[in-house]
Amino acid sequence: MQRNRIDLVWSALADPTRRGMLERLAEGETNITTLAAPFAMSQPAVSKHLTVLERAGLIQRTRKGREHHIRVDPRPLAEAGTWIEHYARLWQEQFDAVDAYLKARSGKASNRKAPTRKTSNRKTSTRKRTSSSKRTRERKPR
Amino acid sequence: MQRNRIDLVWSALADPTRRGMLERLAEGETNITTLAAPFAMSQPAVSKHLTVLERAGLIQRTRKGREHHIRVDPRPLAEAGTWIEHYARLWQEQFDAVDAYLKARSGKASNRKAPTRKTSNRKTSTRKRTSSSKRTRERKPR
DNA sequence: CCGTTGCATAACCAATAGGTTATCTATTGT
DNA sequence: ACAATAGATAACCTATTGGTTATGCAACGG
């Protein structure tokens, strides 16, 4: 359910295989077979990862005969980096402010014990969904 | 199938609702109800998003009575930003090199070389799949 | 004491992600 | 001409994601 480019960029980066590919591409343009070699997965799986990277705009392909040459496009990453930098600064200010506040008002160390939630036995919930329910959902066995 | 922290950070950022929450949190700590107000979704959905952000280390909660106060933790973002910056620089160099190479050879004599890695097929995949197929999978109608 | 509020949790569902095997096409080397 | 190679694609599977409704439950405010 990706709405826009930056969603695609971040979900593309969220996979270690795809990050590995991008890291490898920092050394230079390659064809797909070479790029895929270090990864213990089937060729179609690699192809799917490359499709994800391409749809995020992070790579470009060039066909040379039967080989597809892949190179990285740094521009979407620059955008993502800009977003991070912008908010990292704001968040850091926020974080520092709270931290300073806490330090200023408390000379004491932590007495932060857990709130001790009583082991609620809600497992006995019979899901009793009163008869006035609109959507009577039936349990389906799986 | 998230392996490590940075995967969690990036998949957390890949959702516009969660980014919206983080942006809101740049203005300061709030409770969950206030934070959730702008988003047209149920309260449990908000709760799940917050769980995702928390597991990525991007937020911290503090219980104050029945309210949970949320504040942002900028440190994981700093890590993510470092990763991006590092590779953005390498990728930009790569991109510029290829660009220069293309310009040089289309225009005039090159004073700058591009790496042009030969397709060194290390480990040419021996996934030949001889025609004697093992698992004949049957189509199952859905 | 009792109703309301703030939030979490359980159970469910549809859609997506990431993997597989099998097969297809286009190109290449001989 | 033809076998091998590079890669995409189709069909399938399972686990995860992002949403829902119903319910549990502690804390608050009379």
Short mmCIF file of C-alpha atoms (C1' of nucleotides) in Angstrom, two decimals:
data_model
loop_
_atom_site.label_atom_id
_atom_site.label_comp_id
_atom_site.label_asym_id
_atom_site.label_seq_id
_atom_site.Cartn_x
_atom_site.Cartn_y
_atom_site.Cartn_z
CA MET A 1 0.00 0.00 0.00
CA GLN A 2 2.81 2.33 -0.86
CA ARG A 3 1.57 5.85 -1.45
CA ASN A 4 4.60 7.67 -2.74
CA ARG A 5 8.23 7.54 -3.64
CA ILE A 6 9.70 7.96 -0.20
CA ASP A 7 7.67 5.03 1.11
CA LEU A 8 9.12 2.93 -1.67
CA VAL A 9 12.63 4.07 -0.86
CA TRP A 10 12.36 3.20 2.78
CA SER A 11 10.73 -0.13 2.36
CA ALA A 12 13.36 -0.95 -0.26
CA LEU A 13 16.08 -0.14 2.26
CA ALA A 14 14.42 -2.23 4.95
CA ASP A 15 15.67 -5.48 3.46
CA PRO A 16 19.27 -6.58 4.12
CA THR A 17 19.55 -8.31 0.76
CA ARG A 18 18.67 -5.11 -1.05
CA ARG A 19 21.01 -3.06 1.11
CA GLY A 20 23.72 -5.57 0.34
CA MET A 21 23.11 -5.05 -3.34
CA LEU A 22 23.29 -1.29 -3.00
CA GLU A 23 26.51 -1.58 -1.04
CA ARG A 24 27.98 -3.75 -3.72
CA LEU A 25 26.90 -1.25 -6.36
CA ALA A 26 28.95 1.43 -4.67
CA GLU A 27 31.96 -0.35 -6.16
CA GLY A 28 30.64 0.07 -9.64
CA GLU A 29 28.18 -0.96 -12.26
CA THR A 30 27.71 -4.69 -12.78
CA ASN A 31 25.48 -7.14 -14.51
CA ILE A 32 22.82 -8.96 -12.57
CA THR A 33 24.52 -12.33 -12.30
CA THR A 34 27.58 -10.81 -10.71
CA LEU A 35 25.48 -8.73 -8.40
CA ALA A 36 23.45 -11.75 -7.37
CA ALA A 37 26.38 -14.08 -6.70
CA PRO A 38 26.86 -13.39 -2.97
CA PHE A 39 23.23 -14.02 -2.10
CA ALA A 40 21.99 -17.48 -1.33
CA MET A 41 18.71 -17.32 -3.14
CA SER A 42 17.23 -18.21 -6.47
CA GLN A 43 17.56 -16.05 -9.54
CA PRO A 44 13.88 -15.07 -9.58
CA ALA A 45 14.18 -13.85 -6.01
CA VAL A 46 17.05 -11.61 -7.05
CA SER A 47 15.01 -10.38 -9.96
CA LYS A 48 12.22 -9.39 -7.60
CA HIS A 49 14.58 -7.51 -5.33
CA LEU A 50 15.90 -5.60 -8.29
CA THR A 51 12.39 -4.74 -9.34
CA VAL A 52 11.76 -3.30 -5.89
CA LEU A 53 14.94 -1.24 -6.05
CA GLU A 54 14.07 -0.03 -9.52
CA ARG A 55 10.54 1.00 -8.61
CA ALA A 56 12.00 2.97 -5.72
CA GLY A 57 14.23 4.73 -8.22
CA LEU A 58 17.38 3.54 -6.51
CA ILE A 59 18.86 1.73 -9.50
CA GLN A 60 18.83 2.06 -13.25
CA ARG A 61 19.24 -0.73 -15.76
CA THR A 62 20.80 -0.68 -19.19
CA ARG A 63 20.48 -3.62 -21.53
CA LYS A 64 23.64 -4.64 -23.29
CA GLY A 65 22.88 -7.68 -25.29
CA ARG A 66 21.48 -10.27 -22.99
CA GLU A 67 23.03 -8.69 -19.93
CA HIS A 68 21.35 -6.03 -17.88
CA HIS A 69 23.79 -3.63 -16.35
CA ILE A 70 22.78 -2.10 -13.06
CA ARG A 71 23.96 1.11 -11.56
CA VAL A 72 22.85 3.03 -8.55
CA ASP A 73 21.01 6.33 -8.76
CA PRO A 74 21.89 8.41 -5.70
CA ARG A 75 19.15 10.98 -6.04
CA PRO A 76 16.31 9.28 -4.14
CA LEU A 77 18.73 8.54 -1.35
CA ALA A 78 19.63 12.17 -1.18
CA GLU A 79 15.96 13.00 -0.65
CA ALA A 80 15.64 10.41 2.06
CA GLY A 81 18.78 11.72 3.70
CA THR A 82 17.37 15.21 3.63
CA TRP A 83 14.22 14.06 5.41
CA ILE A 84 16.25 12.30 8.07
CA GLU A 85 18.60 15.20 8.59
CA HIS A 86 15.77 17.66 8.94
CA TYR A 87 13.91 15.70 11.56
CA ALA A 88 16.99 14.40 13.28
CA ARG A 89 17.81 17.97 14.12
CA LEU A 90 14.34 18.75 15.44
CA TRP A 91 14.18 15.53 17.40
CA GLN A 92 17.57 16.10 18.90
CA GLU A 93 16.46 19.50 20.16
CA GLN A 94 13.36 17.94 21.61
CA PHE A 95 15.33 15.16 23.20
CA ASP A 96 17.88 17.53 24.70
CA ALA A 97 15.19 19.79 26.07
CA VAL A 98 13.42 16.96 27.84
CA ASP A 99 16.69 15.62 29.08
CA ALA A 100 17.73 18.95 30.48
CA TYR A 101 14.35 19.33 32.12
CA LEU A 102 14.60 15.96 33.77
CA LYS A 103 18.10 16.60 34.99
CA ALA A 104 17.18 20.00 36.35
CA ARG A 105 14.20 18.92 38.37
CA SER A 106 15.44 15.60 39.75
CA GLY A 107 18.50 15.28 41.89
CA LYS A 108 17.49 11.80 42.82
CA ALA A 109 18.36 8.65 40.98
CA SER A 110 15.87 6.29 39.50
CA ASN A 111 13.27 4.62 41.60
CA ARG A 112 11.71 3.45 38.44
CA LYS A 113 10.25 0.12 39.31
CA ALA A 114 7.88 -1.65 37.03
CA PRO A 115 4.24 -0.80 37.57
CA THR A 116 3.54 -4.44 38.31
CA ARG A 117 0.62 -5.13 36.13
CA LYS A 118 -1.39 -7.82 37.74
CA THR A 119 -1.21 -10.93 35.67
CA SER A 120 -4.58 -10.49 34.16
CA ASN A 121 -6.13 -13.71 33.14
CA ARG A 122 -7.89 -12.34 30.12
CA LYS A 123 -7.26 -15.53 28.30
CA THR A 124 -10.60 -16.69 29.54
CA SER A 125 -12.28 -14.11 27.41
CA THR A 126 -15.20 -15.72 25.75
CA ARG A 127 -15.41 -12.94 23.24
CA LYS A 128 -18.94 -12.27 24.08
CA ARG A 129 -19.89 -9.85 21.38
CA THR A 130 -23.43 -9.06 22.38
CA SER A 131 -26.23 -9.94 20.08
CA SER A 132 -26.58 -6.33 19.03
CA SER A 133 -23.46 -6.78 16.99
CA LYS A 134 -23.77 -5.56 13.46
CA ARG A 135 -21.33 -7.81 11.75
CA THR A 136 -21.76 -11.22 13.22
CA ARG A 137 -18.42 -12.65 12.32
CA GLU A 138 -18.20 -16.36 12.44
CA ARG A 139 -15.11 -18.18 13.49
CA LYS A 140 -13.59 -19.99 10.59
CA PRO A 141 -11.42 -22.96 11.41
CA ARG A 142 -7.96 -22.80 9.94
CA MET B 1 11.58 -11.34 8.85
CA GLN B 2 13.40 -8.41 10.36
CA ARG B 3 16.99 -9.30 11.25
CA ASN B 4 18.27 -6.29 13.07
CA ARG B 5 17.61 -2.82 14.34
CA ILE B 6 18.20 -0.91 11.17
CA ASP B 7 15.70 -3.05 9.31
CA LEU B 8 13.15 -2.18 11.94
CA VAL B 9 13.96 1.49 11.66
CA TRP B 10 13.51 1.60 7.92
CA SER B 11 10.37 -0.42 7.78
CA ALA B 12 8.98 1.78 10.55
CA LEU B 13 9.72 4.84 8.44
CA ALA B 14 8.14 3.33 5.35
CA ASP B 15 4.62 4.05 6.58
CA PRO B 16 3.20 7.57 6.19
CA THR B 17 1.11 7.28 9.34
CA ARG B 18 4.16 6.51 11.40
CA ARG B 19 6.17 9.26 9.76
CA GLY B 20 3.31 11.62 10.50
CA MET B 21 3.47 10.64 14.14
CA LEU B 22 7.20 11.23 14.27
CA GLU B 23 6.78 14.60 12.63
CA ARG B 24 4.18 15.52 15.19
CA LEU B 25 6.48 14.40 17.97
CA ALA B 26 9.08 16.89 16.84
CA GLU B 27 6.82 19.50 18.43
CA GLY B 28 7.05 17.83 21.77
CA GLU B 29 6.01 14.98 23.97
CA THR B 30 2.31 14.11 23.97
CA ASN B 31 -0.03 11.45 25.14
CA ILE B 32 -1.35 8.86 22.74
CA THR B 33 -4.83 10.25 22.27
CA THR B 34 -3.50 13.63 21.19
CA LEU B 35 -0.98 12.02 18.94
CA ALA B 36 -3.61 9.83 17.35
CA ALA B 37 -6.16 12.56 16.72
CA PRO B 38 -5.15 13.52 13.16
CA PHE B 39 -5.28 9.98 11.87
CA ALA B 40 -8.48 8.49 10.56
CA MET B 41 -8.16 5.06 12.03
CA SER B 42 -9.22 3.10 15.06
CA GLN B 43 -7.44 3.31 18.36
CA PRO B 44 -6.04 -0.23 18.15
CA ALA B 45 -4.51 0.61 14.78
CA VAL B 46 -2.73 3.55 16.37
CA SER B 47 -1.58 1.32 19.17
CA LYS B 48 -0.03 -1.07 16.68
CA HIS B 49 1.81 1.72 14.89
CA LEU B 50 3.23 2.87 18.18
CA THR B 51 4.37 -0.64 18.95
CA VAL B 52 6.22 -0.71 15.64
CA LEU B 53 7.90 2.61 16.40
CA GLU B 54 8.81 1.47 19.86
CA ARG B 55 10.33 -1.80 18.72
CA ALA B 56 12.42 0.18 16.25
CA GLY B 57 13.64 2.27 19.17
CA LEU B 58 12.28 5.46 17.65
CA ILE B 59 10.01 6.37 20.54
CA GLN B 60 9.93 5.94 24.29
CA ARG B 61 6.83 5.76 26.48
CA THR B 62 6.33 6.89 30.02
CA ARG B 63 3.20 6.00 31.96
CA LYS B 64 1.68 8.82 33.90
CA GLY B 65 -1.46 7.56 35.48
CA ARG B 66 -3.60 6.19 32.74
CA GLU B 67 -1.91 8.25 30.07
CA HIS B 68 1.11 7.08 28.16
CA HIS B 69 3.42 9.89 27.19
CA ILE B 70 5.39 9.43 24.03
CA ARG B 71 8.59 11.09 23.06
CA VAL B 72 10.95 10.56 20.20
CA ASP B 73 14.39 9.05 20.61
CA PRO B 74 16.67 10.49 17.94
CA ARG B 75 19.48 8.01 18.30
CA PRO B 76 18.33 5.26 15.92
CA LEU B 77 17.63 7.91 13.33
CA ALA B 78 21.14 9.18 13.69
CA GLU B 79 22.42 5.71 12.89
CA ALA B 80 20.19 5.45 9.87
CA GLY B 81 21.31 8.88 8.74
CA THR B 82 24.91 7.83 9.06
CA TRP B 83 24.33 4.83 6.84
CA ILE B 84 22.65 6.98 4.22
CA GLU B 85 25.30 9.65 4.30
CA HIS B 86 28.08 7.14 3.96
CA TYR B 87 26.65 5.42 0.93
CA ALA B 88 25.20 8.56 -0.59
CA ARG B 89 28.74 9.82 -0.88
CA LEU B 90 30.04 6.61 -2.47
CA TRP B 91 27.10 6.39 -4.82
CA GLN B 92 27.47 9.97 -5.86
CA GLU B 93 31.10 9.34 -6.76
CA GLN B 94 30.08 6.33 -8.75
CA PHE B 95 27.34 8.24 -10.47
CA ASP B 96 29.64 11.13 -11.32
CA ALA B 97 32.29 8.79 -12.64
CA VAL B 98 29.90 7.08 -14.99
CA ASP B 99 28.49 10.40 -16.02
CA ALA B 100 31.93 11.79 -16.74
CA TYR B 101 32.82 8.68 -18.68
CA LEU B 102 29.77 8.97 -20.83
CA LYS B 103 30.36 12.65 -21.45
CA ALA B 104 34.02 12.09 -22.23
CA ARG B 105 33.55 9.39 -24.77
CA SER B 106 30.64 11.05 -26.48
CA GLY B 107 32.33 14.42 -26.68
CA LYS B 108 36.07 14.42 -26.67
CA ALA B 109 39.12 12.57 -25.47
CA SER B 110 38.75 11.31 -21.95
CA ASN B 111 40.74 12.71 -19.10
CA ARG B 112 38.82 10.54 -16.72
CA LYS B 113 38.25 6.88 -16.76
CA ALA B 114 35.30 4.89 -15.64
CA PRO B 115 35.82 1.65 -13.80
CA THR B 116 33.87 -0.47 -16.27
CA ARG B 117 34.08 -3.69 -14.37
CA LYS B 118 34.32 -6.67 -16.61
CA THR B 119 31.58 -9.07 -15.85
CA SER B 120 33.69 -11.39 -13.81
CA ASN B 121 31.37 -14.25 -13.36
CA ARG B 122 32.60 -15.65 -10.15
CA LYS B 123 30.51 -18.60 -9.26
CA THR B 124 28.61 -18.97 -12.47
CA SER B 125 25.43 -20.30 -11.08
CA THR B 126 25.17 -23.99 -11.64
CA ARG B 127 21.48 -23.96 -11.17
CA LYS B 128 20.81 -25.81 -14.34
CA ARG B 129 17.78 -27.70 -13.38
CA THR B 130 18.04 -30.60 -15.77
CA SER B 131 14.83 -31.39 -17.47
CA SER B 132 14.14 -34.29 -15.18
CA SER B 133 12.02 -32.32 -12.79
CA LYS B 134 11.62 -33.63 -9.29
CA ARG B 135 8.56 -31.99 -7.91
CA THR B 136 5.86 -31.74 -10.46
CA ARG B 137 3.65 -29.21 -8.82
CA GLU B 138 0.00 -29.32 -9.62
CA ARG B 139 -2.05 -26.23 -10.07
CA LYS B 140 -4.48 -25.87 -7.29
CA PRO B 141 -7.56 -23.80 -7.99
CA ARG B 142 -8.30 -21.06 -5.53
"C1'" DC C 1 -19.14 3.15 44.52
"C1'" DC C 2 -19.73 3.91 39.66
"C1'" DG C 3 -19.47 5.67 35.03
"C1'" DT C 4 -15.93 7.39 31.86
"C1'" DT C 5 -11.46 7.68 29.86
"C1'" DG C 6 -6.95 5.91 28.03
"C1'" DC C 7 -4.94 2.44 26.38
"C1'" DA C 8 -3.73 -2.61 25.38
"C1'" DT C 9 -5.00 -7.10 23.61
"C1'" DA C 10 -7.39 -10.84 21.23
"C1'" DA C 11 -9.30 -12.58 17.18
"C1'" DC C 12 -10.16 -11.95 12.66
"C1'" DC C 13 -9.40 -10.56 7.62
"C1'" DA C 14 -7.42 -9.02 3.03
"C1'" DA C 15 -3.39 -7.59 0.87
"C1'" DT C 16 1.56 -7.63 0.42
"C1'" DA C 17 6.29 -9.39 0.81
"C1'" DG C 18 9.68 -12.68 0.02
"C1'" DG C 19 10.68 -17.00 -1.16
"C1'" DT C 20 10.25 -21.23 -4.29
"C1'" DT C 21 10.04 -24.19 -8.89
"C1'" DA C 22 9.05 -24.31 -13.69
"C1'" DT C 23 9.16 -22.26 -17.94
"C1'" DC C 24 9.79 -18.62 -21.50
"C1'" DT C 25 12.44 -15.46 -24.64
"C1'" DA C 26 16.44 -13.32 -26.44
"C1'" DT C 27 21.26 -13.41 -27.15
"C1'" DT C 28 25.68 -15.49 -27.58
"C1'" DG C 29 29.51 -18.60 -28.72
"C1'" DT C 30 30.80 -22.46 -31.35
"C1'" DA D 1 22.04 -24.60 -36.56
"C1'" DC D 2 22.03 -25.17 -31.79
"C1'" DA D 3 23.24 -25.59 -26.90
"C1'" DA D 4 24.19 -22.64 -23.22
"C1'" DT D 5 23.51 -18.25 -20.80
"C1'" DA D 6 21.06 -13.98 -18.88
"C1'" DG D 7 17.22 -12.68 -17.21
"C1'" DA D 8 12.05 -12.15 -16.79
"C1'" DT D 9 7.67 -14.17 -15.69
"C1'" DA D 10 3.97 -17.16 -13.96
"C1'" DA D 11 2.05 -19.74 -10.41
"C1'" DC D 12 2.32 -21.10 -6.00
"C1'" DC D 13 3.26 -20.95 -0.78
"C1'" DT D 14 3.74 -18.98 3.94
"C1'" DA D 15 4.55 -15.19 7.10
"C1'" DT D 16 3.88 -10.41 7.93
"C1'" DT D 17 1.44 -5.95 7.71
"C1'" DG D 18 -2.21 -2.92 8.46
"C1'" DG D 19 -6.61 -2.60 9.30
"C1'" DT D 20 -11.05 -3.91 11.86
"C1'" DT D 21 -14.42 -4.98 16.05
"C1'" DA D 22 -14.97 -6.57 20.71
"C1'" DT D 23 -13.30 -6.74 25.13
"C1'" DG D 24 -10.28 -6.12 29.37
"C1'" DC D 25 -8.74 -3.23 32.79
"C1'" DA D 26 -6.44 0.37 35.52
"C1'" DA D 27 -6.94 5.12 36.72
"C1'" DC D 28 -9.74 9.22 37.16
"C1'" DG D 29 -13.71 12.14 38.50
"C1'" DG D 30 -17.61 12.62 40.58
#
